Short mmCIF file of C-alpha atoms and ligand atoms in Angstrom, two decimals:
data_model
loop_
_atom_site.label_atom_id
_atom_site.label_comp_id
_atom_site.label_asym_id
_atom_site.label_seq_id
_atom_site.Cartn_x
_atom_site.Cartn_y
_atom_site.Cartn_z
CA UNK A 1 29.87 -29.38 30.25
CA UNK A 2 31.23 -26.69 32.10
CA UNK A 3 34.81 -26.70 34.05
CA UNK A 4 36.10 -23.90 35.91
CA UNK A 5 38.08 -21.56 33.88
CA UNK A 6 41.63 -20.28 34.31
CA UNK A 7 40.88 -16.92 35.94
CA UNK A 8 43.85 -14.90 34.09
CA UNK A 9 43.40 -16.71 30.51
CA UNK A 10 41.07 -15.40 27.65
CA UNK A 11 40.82 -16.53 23.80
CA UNK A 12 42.41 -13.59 22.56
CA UNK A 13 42.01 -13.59 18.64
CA UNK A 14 41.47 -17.22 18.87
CA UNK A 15 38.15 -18.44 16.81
CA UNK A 16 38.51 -21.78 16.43
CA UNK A 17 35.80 -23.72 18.21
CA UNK A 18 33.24 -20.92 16.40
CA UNK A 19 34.81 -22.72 12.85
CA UNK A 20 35.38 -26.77 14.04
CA UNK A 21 32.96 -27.10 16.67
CA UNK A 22 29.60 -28.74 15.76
CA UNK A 23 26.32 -26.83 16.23
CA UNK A 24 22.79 -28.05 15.25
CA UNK A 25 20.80 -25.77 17.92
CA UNK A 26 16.94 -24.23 17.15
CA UNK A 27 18.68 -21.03 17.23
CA UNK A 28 21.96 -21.05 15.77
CA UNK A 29 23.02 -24.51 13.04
CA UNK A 30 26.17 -24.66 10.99
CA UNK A 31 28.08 -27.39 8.92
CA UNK A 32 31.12 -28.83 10.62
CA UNK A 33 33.95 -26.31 9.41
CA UNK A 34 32.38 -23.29 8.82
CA UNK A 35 32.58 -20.25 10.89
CA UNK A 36 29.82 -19.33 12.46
CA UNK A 37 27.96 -16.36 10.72
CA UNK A 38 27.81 -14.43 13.63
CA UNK A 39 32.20 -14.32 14.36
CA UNK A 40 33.35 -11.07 13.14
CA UNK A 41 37.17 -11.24 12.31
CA UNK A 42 39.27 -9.79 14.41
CA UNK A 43 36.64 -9.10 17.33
CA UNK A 44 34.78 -12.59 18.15
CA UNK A 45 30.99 -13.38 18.65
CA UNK A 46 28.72 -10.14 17.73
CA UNK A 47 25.93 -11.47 19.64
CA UNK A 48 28.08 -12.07 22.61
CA UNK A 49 25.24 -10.89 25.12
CA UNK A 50 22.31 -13.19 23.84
CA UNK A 51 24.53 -16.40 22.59
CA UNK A 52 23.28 -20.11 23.20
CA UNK A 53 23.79 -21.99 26.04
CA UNK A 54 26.24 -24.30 24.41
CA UNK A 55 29.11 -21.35 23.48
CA UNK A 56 28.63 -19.90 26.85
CA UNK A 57 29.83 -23.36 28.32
CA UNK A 58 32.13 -24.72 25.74
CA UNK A 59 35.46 -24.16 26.12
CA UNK A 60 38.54 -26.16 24.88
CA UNK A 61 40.99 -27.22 27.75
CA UNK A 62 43.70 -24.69 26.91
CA UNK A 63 41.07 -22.18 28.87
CA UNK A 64 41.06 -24.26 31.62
CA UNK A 65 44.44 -26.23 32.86
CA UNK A 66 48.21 -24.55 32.74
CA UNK A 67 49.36 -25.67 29.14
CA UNK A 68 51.07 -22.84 27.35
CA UNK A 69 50.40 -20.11 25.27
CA UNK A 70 51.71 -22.09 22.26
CA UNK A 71 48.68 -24.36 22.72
CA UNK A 72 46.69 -21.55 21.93
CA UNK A 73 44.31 -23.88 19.57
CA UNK A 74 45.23 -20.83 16.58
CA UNK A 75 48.44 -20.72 17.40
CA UNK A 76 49.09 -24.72 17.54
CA UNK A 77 46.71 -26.14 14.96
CA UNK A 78 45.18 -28.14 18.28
CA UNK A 79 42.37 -28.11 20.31
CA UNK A 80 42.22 -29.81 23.43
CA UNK A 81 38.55 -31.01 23.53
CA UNK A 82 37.03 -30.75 26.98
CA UNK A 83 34.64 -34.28 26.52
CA UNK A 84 35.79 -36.87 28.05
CA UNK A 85 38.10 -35.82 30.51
CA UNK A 86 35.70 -36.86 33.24
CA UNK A 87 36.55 -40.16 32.13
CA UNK A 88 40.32 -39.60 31.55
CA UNK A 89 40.12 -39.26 28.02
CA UNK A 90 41.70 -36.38 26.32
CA UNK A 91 41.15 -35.87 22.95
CA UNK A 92 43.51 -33.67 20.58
CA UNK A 93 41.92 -31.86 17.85
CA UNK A 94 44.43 -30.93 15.34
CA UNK A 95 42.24 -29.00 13.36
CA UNK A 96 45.53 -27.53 11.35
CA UNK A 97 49.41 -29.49 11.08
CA UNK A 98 51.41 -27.17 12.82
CA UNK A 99 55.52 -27.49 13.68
CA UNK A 100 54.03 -27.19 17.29
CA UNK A 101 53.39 -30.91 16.53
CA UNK A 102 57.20 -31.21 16.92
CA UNK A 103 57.46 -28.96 19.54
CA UNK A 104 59.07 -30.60 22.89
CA UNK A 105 56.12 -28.86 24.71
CA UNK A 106 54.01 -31.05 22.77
CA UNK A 107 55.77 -34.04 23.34
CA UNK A 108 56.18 -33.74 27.35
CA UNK A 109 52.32 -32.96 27.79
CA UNK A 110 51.59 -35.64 25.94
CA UNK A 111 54.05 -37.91 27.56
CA UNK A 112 53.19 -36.82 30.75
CA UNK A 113 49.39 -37.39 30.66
CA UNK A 114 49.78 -41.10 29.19
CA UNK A 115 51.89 -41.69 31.88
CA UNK A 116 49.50 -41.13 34.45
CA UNK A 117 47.41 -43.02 32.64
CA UNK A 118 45.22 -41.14 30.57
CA UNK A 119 43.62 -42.09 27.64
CA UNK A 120 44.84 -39.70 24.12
CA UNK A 121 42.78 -39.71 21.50
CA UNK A 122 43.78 -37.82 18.26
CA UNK A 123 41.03 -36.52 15.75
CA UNK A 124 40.80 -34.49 12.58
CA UNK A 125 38.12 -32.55 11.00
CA UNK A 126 36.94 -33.90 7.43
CA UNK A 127 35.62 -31.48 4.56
CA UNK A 128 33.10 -28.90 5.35
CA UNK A 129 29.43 -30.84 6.52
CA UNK A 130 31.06 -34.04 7.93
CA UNK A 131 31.80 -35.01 11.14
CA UNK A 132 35.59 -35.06 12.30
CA UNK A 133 37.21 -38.77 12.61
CA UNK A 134 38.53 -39.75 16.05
CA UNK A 135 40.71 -42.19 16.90
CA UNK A 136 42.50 -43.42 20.71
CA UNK A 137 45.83 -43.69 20.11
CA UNK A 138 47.55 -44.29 23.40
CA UNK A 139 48.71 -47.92 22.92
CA UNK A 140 49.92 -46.66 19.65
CA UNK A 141 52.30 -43.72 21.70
CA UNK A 142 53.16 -45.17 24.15
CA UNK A 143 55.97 -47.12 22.91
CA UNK A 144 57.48 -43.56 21.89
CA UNK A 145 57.15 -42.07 25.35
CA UNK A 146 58.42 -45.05 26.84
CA UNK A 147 61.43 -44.74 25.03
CA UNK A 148 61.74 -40.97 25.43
CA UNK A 149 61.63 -41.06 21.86
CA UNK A 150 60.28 -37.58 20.67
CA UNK A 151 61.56 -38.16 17.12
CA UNK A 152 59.61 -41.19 16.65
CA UNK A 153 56.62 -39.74 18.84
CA UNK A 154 55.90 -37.61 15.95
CA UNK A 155 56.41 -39.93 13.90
CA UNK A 156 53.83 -41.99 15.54
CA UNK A 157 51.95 -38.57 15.69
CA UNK A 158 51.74 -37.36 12.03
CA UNK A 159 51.30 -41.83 10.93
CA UNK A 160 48.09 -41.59 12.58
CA UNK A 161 47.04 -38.62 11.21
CA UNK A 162 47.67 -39.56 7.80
CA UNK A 163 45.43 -42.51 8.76
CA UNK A 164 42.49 -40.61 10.05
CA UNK A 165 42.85 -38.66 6.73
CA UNK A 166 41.94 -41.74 4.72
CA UNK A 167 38.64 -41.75 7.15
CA UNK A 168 35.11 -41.73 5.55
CA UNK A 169 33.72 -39.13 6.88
CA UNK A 170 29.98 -39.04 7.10
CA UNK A 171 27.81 -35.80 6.49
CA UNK A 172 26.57 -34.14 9.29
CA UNK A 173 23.25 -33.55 7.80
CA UNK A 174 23.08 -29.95 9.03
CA UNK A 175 21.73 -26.79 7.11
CA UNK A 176 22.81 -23.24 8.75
CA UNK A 177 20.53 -21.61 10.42
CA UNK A 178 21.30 -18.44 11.92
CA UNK A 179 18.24 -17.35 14.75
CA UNK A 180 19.86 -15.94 17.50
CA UNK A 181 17.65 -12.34 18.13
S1 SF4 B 1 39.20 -22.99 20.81
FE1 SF4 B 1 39.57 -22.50 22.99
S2 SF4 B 1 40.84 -20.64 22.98
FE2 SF4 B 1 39.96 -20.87 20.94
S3 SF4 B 1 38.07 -19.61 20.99
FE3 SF4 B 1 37.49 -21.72 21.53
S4 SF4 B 1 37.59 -21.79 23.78
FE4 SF4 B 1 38.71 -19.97 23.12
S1 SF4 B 2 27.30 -17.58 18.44
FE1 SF4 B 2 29.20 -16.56 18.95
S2 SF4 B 2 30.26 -17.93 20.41
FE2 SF4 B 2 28.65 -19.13 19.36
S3 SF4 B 2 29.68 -20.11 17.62
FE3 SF4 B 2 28.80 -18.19 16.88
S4 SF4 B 2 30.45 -16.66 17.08
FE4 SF4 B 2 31.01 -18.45 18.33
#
């Protein structure tokens, strides 16, 4: 999918989706978790010209609606994943525990979109090779944000985290492959 981009925003030193993202193209394959062969620290994708399709079009929500720099997905631990959203789904990605989980920031955005009616879903990335476990938690907030509660918010937060945790997560079956010429 592809949504319009914030026109003053860029990733900056931010990698993330190149590590947690899943990508089983004919050109480029990696298992869940591991950064892609072809991100150089400190200065992104070296084959930034002639990349697949799917990086030139991914891009976590942080790049495209006003949440602040402390989302930043390395600077929070979170990625806000861009699926779903067309169906008012947002999904949260905390791909690291971060305080920025008890961050007020946190707590309002989150607030904010389930009271408009969104659907939150949180998910977590499993070992290296397995698919992340996802899980909508709304119901399961909402009491929290009700109640203007950001104490027990996170509490709800970091309960369902620990639960996803526990999840068994499945291989993802993919061997890297790294054809991108
Ligand atoms: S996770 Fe978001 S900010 Fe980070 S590199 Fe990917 S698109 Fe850019
Ligand atoms: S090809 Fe480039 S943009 Fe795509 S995952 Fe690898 S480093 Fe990231």
């Amino acid at each position: 999918m592809s949504l319009p981009l914030l026109p003053d925003r860029t990733c900056g030193g931010c990698v993330e989706c190149c590590r947690v993202i899943p990508l089983d193209l004919p050109e480029l394959a990696k298992p869940t978790g591991q950064l892609c062969g072809y991100c150089v620290d400190g200065a992104g994708c070296s084959v930034h010209e002639i990349r697949p399709q799917t990086c030139r079009v991914w891009f976590c929500l942080w790049r495209v609606v006003e949440l602040s720099d402390d989302w930043r997905p390395d600077r929070s631990g979170v990625i806000v994943r861009p699926d779903g959203v067309e169906r008012g789904e947002i999904t949260l990605y905390v791909v690291r525990r971060s305080d920025f989980l008890a961050d007020m920031d946190f707590f309002a955005t989150i607030a904010g979109w389930i009271a408009e009616g969104v659907e939150v879903a949180l998910s977590v990335p499993g070992p290296v090779g397995t698919y992340p476990a996802r899980a909508v938690v709304t119901d399961w907030l909402r009491p929290a944000v009700e109640e203007g509660d950001p104490q027990d918010f996170l509490a709800r937060v970091l309960a369902s985290l620990d639960r996803l945790a526990e999840h068994d997560f499945q291989p993802d079956g993919v061997t890297a492959r790294y054809a991108v010429v």
